[in-house]
Amino acid sequence: MLAEDRLRKLQDLISTSTKEELIWINGYLSGLVGNDPANGNGHSTIAANGNGHAIPTTEKKISLAFGTETGNAKKLATQLATVAKKKGVNAKLMDLSQYRVTDLAKEDYFFVVISTQGEGEPPIPAKKFFDYIQENDLALSNVKYSVLALGDSAYPLFCKTGEDVDARFEKFGAKRVVPLQKCDVDYEDDALEWFEQVLDTIESKIVPVVGIIAAPVKKAGRKYYKGTILDNINLNDRGSNKATYHIEIGTDEVIAYEPGDTIGIVPRNRVEVVDQIIAITGIGRELEIATTKITAPVKELLTLHLNICYLLSSTIKKYAVIIGQEIPDTRMDLVDLLRIYPVLDAAQFEEIIKILTPVAPRLYSIASSPHAHGENEVHITVAKEMFLAQEEQRFGLCSEFLGDLPVQSPVIFYVHKDKNFKLPAPDKDIIMIGPGTGVAPFRAFLGERDATGASGRNWFFFGEEYFISDFFYQTEIQNYLQTGVLNKLDLAFSGDQTEKIYVQDRMLEKAAELYEWIHHGASIYISGEKDPMSKEVENTLLQIIETQGVKTRDESKQYFELLKKEGRYEKDVY
Amino acid sequence: MSKKDDLSPVERIKKASDGLRGTLKVSLQDEITGALREDDQSLIKFHGLYQQDDRDRREERSRKKLEWLYSYMIRLRLPGGFLTPEQWIGLHHIAGEHSTGTIKITTRQTVQLHGIIKSHIKPTIQSFNTFQLDSIAACGDVNRNVTCSAHPKESAIHEKIFAYADKLSVMALPKTRAYYDIWLDEEMIADKGEVDPLYQDRYLPRKFKMGIAIPPNNDIDVLTNDVGLIAIIENNELKGFNIAAGGGLSATHGNEQTYPRLATVLGFVAGEENVLKAVYVIMTIQRDYGNRNDRKLARLKYTIDKLGVEAFKEELEKRCGFQLEEAKSYRFNSRKDHYGWKQNHEGNWYYTLFIENGRVLDDEKAPLKTALLEIAKTGKANFRFTGNQNFILADIAAIDKETINELLAQFGLITHTDKAGALRKNAMACVAFNTCPLALAEAQRYLPSLISKIEPLLEKYNLQNEEIVLRMTGCPNGCGRSPAAEIGLIGTAYGEYNLHIGGDRMGERLNTKYKDSLDEEQLLQTLDELFSVFSKERSTGETFGDYSYKKWIANS
Ligand code: SRM
Ligand SMILES: Cc1cc2nc3c(=O)[nH]c(=O)nc-3n(C[C@H](O)[C@H](O)[C@H](O)COP(=O)(O)OP(=O)(O)OC[C@H]3O[C@@H](n4cnc5c(N)ncnc54)[C@H](O)[C@@H]3O)c2cc1C
Ligand SMILES: Cc1cc2nc3c(=O)[nH]c(=O)nc-3n(C[C@H](O)[C@H](O)[C@H](O)COP(=O)(O)O)c2cc1C
Ligand code: SF4
């Protein structure tokens, strides 16, 4: 029906569009042909597309933007877009990582679905957007908006990023049409409710609400597993500067997880530190205290529930107010704080306890696969965190806690799904870059691909300090090489020669072959230290695409973006 | 000769090795493991190295999902065991930089370094090369380090004889340039010029050893070698050598076909050319007639017993094209090192230093390593190793004696040597754990403490000054020459040793097993009984070896 060239144009457009874009185009076209006035706000969306010559329109323009790190917000936003579509509303789906901030002023209806990461930080892909609205003062008086915040009430700063975004838009004079909705780990229902309201406001001309109606927080429907430590081995040999534990956790019930997922564990505070705190403050250890979340005796609160390590500066500000003293903006352990800025008496410390946030769970990439290691086990690879504080050697709370757990001791954990960091189809090749504890998810990947007989090729880049003492899972990896499960292995031991060698150096040595693999559809995975490792590896990849693919910087950037869109470049970094 | 198809695997590896190169270069590149490819593990021995692993660490490493702690031992080719002070300084630093740091003097007058990891092998060999030191053919199915009585300059003739050690060593070197091309990055010449008339492409069926003794001292245990040369000196003139063949000490527990054997004196040969020729020919006979199917029966000793001594001698004379003369008479009156200061005919001085089991390191007993470095720095003494794992500071001019003596005193080495008891001073132990893969029991790590427990027994019977030769090995291979000792302790299992007695003091009669698998307590108790009887019944001057042979071995 269409002429050759026009058909080809259309096909080009389709082939280069992402799933979301297609959804939108789909809606747009049905809008164009269908002459229901409520629909067909395509023109204006073209304008929003900013492809130059806009056709003036009075129609509403609805944008649905998501900021995601592990994929929940994206998945959810896409669901909502289809819901809207069914109701004949075309919401334009946008990834905040791609969003041109200067377009904000042009928005009509702007809805944000965004998660919180780190210690109340935005997802990395949305950071650019977030920083922009934090650092700039915008006039958005004619923008109508609402924020759906994804979060996890197990963390101290629940839905912080969502709150921040909501607050900024209010500050910019934008009109909040639906109150900020905070969602816990079981977010679907709350999200749908929120979206119902969103759709209502769009259809009927409801006057925008002004004040914030704090949405009720639902209890986390999270599944916690009761596990026992089956084995706990320090993988580093004598003479190493590190301590890295291979921990096997067993459960009675089947654990629902896939390779690429992580588990969350809430560490216990150190008993001796808790005793010190109680001694310093003279508070009764058995004294029952009611905090926002839980009522329990002091000793239990301080050991199991409240964070006493490296307090958030916001908590320290509240502390300063309670003890009525100036404290410079800082972070430190409660016990150090109590030494430097003592509390008046036990009664005052009771107030302090009430401002303490819950102990945040720590995540550990699962190093096992249900097919390879059984459905009643998860393995993790935990590096003992070492750092200096108050001029003394200190260790990370959770990593030390786990490293010290003897076999047989109980441990409670939950599975944190990562929707993106997943194996591709069995016949697809994968490139795994995982120095240090970054090896963990790849031990899971290799185990899975071995057990399921996946035909795709596997290439692993590993790095550590010394070959002799720090080659994690060496014998297992050697076996995977022998049996052919692992097709290529490249190693970088930084400490074994005078000049430091890292995985990215090995990648450069193999640039041609790497590009070859990528070009033929291999997926790339990076796991391990966020800074500087993952950043340098990413730059190296760009460089390889540029040189090997004979592309300009921009072209290789585009190529790279394409990989991301296709889910062929995934990270599990921390 | 043997059928092709049942040749031992090593035979195939040698033939296919392209002049001992194999895939060594690839193995060295492989970063995934500290080990070599299997075939290369056999080939690297010909270059003077052994792949080993720290046996103390196996279990722990496996738990950690780490491979065994592989490392390499290098053994230098050091005919007659001689180093200049500069070379010793070099060795000292190379040991520190690439190995465990301990310098081990072997029972064949050379040194070994342990714990060299794969990536350090090449640098180690290259550094040695800068001091004109190599490890070519220190191991493998070729001629090993040639030993020679350790006091070569006691007379002008010793000098002359010592020169033979080097000549023999060079004569028996493999022709392949593999060593230079793999380790020293030597350009490969088109025509490798590696045609090897002696070793051909199959080398010998097994290791081959030669030693030269200068009577009356048998410090190198000449009869334990495949070929032993006994210098015949008449009124200060070297007449020639008695040639002995077929020595070897190893046996295998439970394998009746294997046995230790002392070399048989075949006859006398005069003149350098003929001496070298005779030795060369013996190697060719072993090459052609030696057993290539069963490595346990492949040493020359078995070849000779298979052919019969007479037939062997005939073949030798046929191939030489001359007859051996009637063996000349000689007499050994000692096998030990003469500790302390000695002077030679030229007026030069020597200091023979006691080094327990040949382990040169700084420990609570003595700062040996530091001391020897300081002494080497003076440049006033050469370094020699004895067949008893000890050390001679040699060729010290009269005027320099005091300087050296002061250093020795300063580091307490003189007392270290003097205060060691007679038993300790004449004892030897092999390496065994933790590096030797064949060890069944401890040796060098254990013997010192065991001797401390035996000494009181000797004192109890007033035997503490008897120079009894006691030797311990961690298995029946006999690296510490335990079968050729008055008391031989041969490991059978961890903490258990067979007790052998009845060997003579000069190394001309092997010992015989007296008791099986004794633990320390049983061992001490048995020795207590033997010593008590010996002290009461011995005739004056009779050695423990001779007495126990007569009493407990000969007529039983
Ligand atoms: C270092 C040394 C012992 C010492 O403490 O000094 C030694 C150490 C080893 N000997 Fe030996 N042998 C040493 C002198 C001897 C002697 C004594 C001698 O030659 O005066 C013997 C007995 C004489 C003989 O050859 O019959 C000896 C008979 C063996 C044997 C048995 C050979 C046989 O005929 O079956 C083996 C095992 C083998 O070759 O299969 C062996 C094998 C070994 C190995 C290389 C184990 C192995 O094959 O992997 C040992 C290395 C241990 C380590 O970690 O260092 N070693 N070995 C001696 C080095 C001499 C040298 O510088 O070349
Ligand atoms: C998705 C994901 C996957 C992960 N996978 C793994 C894995 O597979 N293996 C693994 O080992 N880790 C993994 N991590 C990291 C892990 O979750 C923890 O962050 C890590 O173990 C450190 O936690 P900790 O309680 O031991 O250290 P913490 O006690 O939380 O300390 C962490 C850091 O805080 C600072 N700090 C703490 N206290 C003080 C103080 N008093 N003064 C100054 N600074 C202080 C220090 O810089 C310290 O390094 C992962 C993280 C994420 C997000
Ligand atoms: C490392 C990490 C840190 C987190 N920190 C917080 C936090 O501080 N506050 C919060 O409410 N949720 C926190 N969460 C929970 C996430 O917001 C929640 O899992 C959300 O569903 C993730 O959505 P996404 O997949 O779109 O990124 C954290 C999750 C992870 C993995
Ligand atoms: S005698 Fe046995 S244990 Fe001792 S070094 Fe030789 S082979 Fe090893």
Short mmCIF file of C-alpha atoms and ligand atoms in Angstrom, two decimals, chain A residues 262 310 332-333 336 362-365 381-383 385 387-389 394-400 437 440 572-574, ligand 2:
data_model
loop_
_atom_site.label_atom_id
_atom_site.label_comp_id
_atom_site.label_asym_id
_atom_site.label_seq_id
_atom_site.Cartn_x
_atom_site.Cartn_y
_atom_site.Cartn_z
CA THR A 262 20.74 -9.63 45.25
CA TYR A 310 27.86 6.70 60.72
CA MET A 332 30.02 9.79 62.66
CA ASP A 333 29.13 6.82 64.84
CA ASP A 336 31.89 8.87 68.99
CA ARG A 362 22.91 -4.14 52.98
CA LEU A 363 22.66 -5.80 49.61
CA TYR A 364 24.85 -8.63 48.38
CA SER A 365 24.86 -9.94 44.84
CA THR A 381 30.77 -13.00 48.36
CA VAL A 382 31.37 -10.40 51.02
CA ALA A 383 34.39 -8.12 51.15
CA GLU A 385 35.01 -3.14 54.40
CA PHE A 387 38.50 2.24 56.56
CA LEU A 388 39.93 4.80 58.96
CA ALA A 389 37.74 6.77 61.34
CA ARG A 394 37.44 0.42 61.50
CA PHE A 395 35.45 -2.22 59.68
CA GLY A 396 32.14 -2.08 57.87
CA LEU A 397 29.24 -3.08 60.09
CA CYS A 398 27.53 -5.68 57.91
CA SER A 399 30.57 -7.12 56.19
CA GLU A 400 32.29 -7.64 59.54
CA THR A 437 33.52 -9.10 44.68
CA ALA A 440 29.71 -12.86 42.62
CA ASP A 572 25.46 -4.21 39.31
CA VAL A 573 27.79 -1.71 40.92
CA TYR A 574 28.08 -0.27 44.38
C1 LIG C 2 23.27 -3.73 44.38
C2 LIG C 2 24.37 -3.97 45.34
C3 LIG C 2 25.10 -5.14 45.33
C4 LIG C 2 26.16 -5.36 46.21
N1 LIG C 2 26.86 -6.52 46.15
C5 LIG C 2 27.89 -6.73 47.00
C6 LIG C 2 28.64 -7.95 46.96
O1 LIG C 2 28.36 -8.84 46.16
N2 LIG C 2 29.68 -8.10 47.82
C7 LIG C 2 30.01 -7.10 48.72
O2 LIG C 2 30.95 -7.27 49.48
N3 LIG C 2 29.33 -5.93 48.79
C8 LIG C 2 28.26 -5.73 47.96
N4 LIG C 2 27.57 -4.55 48.04
C9 LIG C 2 27.96 -3.55 49.06
C10 LIG C 2 27.29 -3.91 50.38
O3 LIG C 2 25.91 -3.76 50.24
C11 LIG C 2 27.74 -2.99 51.54
O4 LIG C 2 27.64 -1.68 51.11
C12 LIG C 2 29.15 -3.26 51.95
O5 LIG C 2 29.26 -4.60 52.40
C13 LIG C 2 29.55 -2.32 53.07
O6 LIG C 2 28.62 -2.43 54.10
P1 LIG C 2 29.09 -2.44 55.63
O7 LIG C 2 27.91 -2.43 56.53
O8 LIG C 2 30.09 -3.52 55.83
O9 LIG C 2 29.87 -1.08 55.72
P2 LIG C 2 29.27 0.22 56.42
O10 LIG C 2 29.37 0.11 57.89
O11 LIG C 2 27.95 0.50 55.86
O12 LIG C 2 30.30 1.32 55.92
C14 LIG C 2 30.32 1.63 54.56
C15 LIG C 2 31.16 2.85 54.34
O13 LIG C 2 30.67 3.94 55.11
C16 LIG C 2 31.72 4.74 55.61
N5 LIG C 2 31.70 4.73 57.09
C17 LIG C 2 31.03 3.87 57.90
N6 LIG C 2 31.22 4.21 59.19
C18 LIG C 2 32.00 5.30 59.21
C19 LIG C 2 32.56 6.11 60.22
N7 LIG C 2 32.32 5.86 61.52
N8 LIG C 2 33.33 7.15 59.87
C20 LIG C 2 33.59 7.43 58.56
N9 LIG C 2 33.10 6.68 57.56
C21 LIG C 2 32.31 5.64 57.88
C22 LIG C 2 33.00 4.10 55.14
O14 LIG C 2 33.44 4.73 53.95
C23 LIG C 2 32.60 2.67 54.83
O15 LIG C 2 33.41 2.14 53.81
C24 LIG C 2 26.50 -4.35 47.15
C25 LIG C 2 25.76 -3.17 47.19
C26 LIG C 2 24.70 -2.96 46.30
C27 LIG C 2 23.96 -1.68 46.34
#
